[in-house]
């Protein structure tokens, strides 16, 4: 048993309480490799922003679960070395799909876990979430649950169309499960293709796709039912068109990629939404930068040469999200 407290990590309880009170959101960035982790920590340390490092089941399979845990421990030391005296870093399991996966993370140093039982029938979602909460809380590990189904692919759970969270269920769900935060469905979805062109309009000047707005009415209903309760938004990449263009210009093929407009994420951050998940934007920044570098330097073959600009591009993107979208800068001085 390794406690996250020994690793210098924190759970989400205080982070979320302050974020809800302060009208900002905590960034939850996924990582699978060293360059992403370096960029996240550099961005958080420079802006003094609390940060959630997210590890998915796919990341655990790709990078090795043990190695990821040591990388997170190293991240705390690295943050201090960068001059961040009291780093507020949470290590979180993203989309945990079973009690066993959540338990294994609690036992190996994660400070927060998500149990995503949103594809199960309501009562089964409650039963599994409650079981995870009862285990995790013994070790002061916080638990995120999900109610409602996002459009697109949720790891291995696919949903043909989105089912918004039903506001009339949230009080019963939060009370009976004891979860610490709740991921809801209000129109966001995972990946770089969040809406079909048919669901969007087109900006007459740029020709770019303009997606339909998020269901803020559903969010406000939920907030009224659970005042001050931490709400989480998954699938919140904005799919910056500069990175889509960079990918496409240098050999990529990402037609009609579209995300959630940042103004809407900024608006959500001011509400009870206190955790915003971003993964695809980091993938786009990294891939765009690598494609560009390799196209411009065909004779280079040292991975450090192309991973350095990729890391810089991701760091720039993370800082932009923290400062201009979520408003979490300076909240972990
Ligand atoms: O919500 C999904 C995250 O973007 C993680 O994706 O399962 O491909 O690592 P992944
Ligand atoms: P994006 O695909 O929009 O980055 O969402 C990531 C996410 O929700 C991770 O859980
Ligand atoms: Zn997600």
JSON list of C-alpha atoms and ligand atoms in Angstrom, two decimals, residues 30 56 94-95 155 190 279 283, ligand 1:
[
{"chain": "A", "resi": 30, "resn": "UNK", "atom": "CA", "xyz": [-4.17, 13.54, -19.41]},
{"chain": "A", "resi": 56, "resn": "UNK", "atom": "CA", "xyz": [-6.58, 6.57, -18.25]},
{"chain": "A", "resi": 94, "resn": "UNK", "atom": "CA", "xyz": [-9.61, 8.77, -15.58]},
{"chain": "A", "resi": 95, "resn": "UNK", "atom": "CA", "xyz": [-12.63, 6.60, -16.51]},
{"chain": "A", "resi": 155, "resn": "UNK", "atom": "CA", "xyz": [-13.02, 4.51, -23.59]},
{"chain": "A", "resi": 190, "resn": "UNK", "atom": "CA", "xyz": [-14.49, 12.97, -26.29]},
{"chain": "A", "resi": 279, "resn": "UNK", "atom": "CA", "xyz": [-6.67, 15.49, -23.59]},
{"chain": "A", "resi": 283, "resn": "UNK", "atom": "CA", "xyz": [-2.54, 15.36, -28.76]},
{"chain": "B", "resi": 1, "resn": "LIG", "atom": "O1", "xyz": [-11.56, 10.24, -21.94]},
{"chain": "B", "resi": 1, "resn": "LIG", "atom": "C1", "xyz": [-10.65, 9.68, -22.56]},
{"chain": "B", "resi": 1, "resn": "LIG", "atom": "C2", "xyz": [-9.29, 10.26, -22.48]},
{"chain": "B", "resi": 1, "resn": "LIG", "atom": "O2", "xyz": [-9.08, 11.18, -23.51]},
{"chain": "B", "resi": 1, "resn": "LIG", "atom": "C3", "xyz": [-8.29, 9.16, -22.45]},
{"chain": "B", "resi": 1, "resn": "LIG", "atom": "O3", "xyz": [-8.16, 8.56, -23.68]},
{"chain": "B", "resi": 1, "resn": "LIG", "atom": "O4", "xyz": [-8.34, 6.12, -23.21]},
{"chain": "B", "resi": 1, "resn": "LIG", "atom": "O5", "xyz": [-7.24, 6.98, -25.30]},
{"chain": "B", "resi": 1, "resn": "LIG", "atom": "O6", "xyz": [-6.12, 7.23, -23.06]},
{"chain": "B", "resi": 1, "resn": "LIG", "atom": "P1", "xyz": [-7.43, 7.14, -23.82]}
]
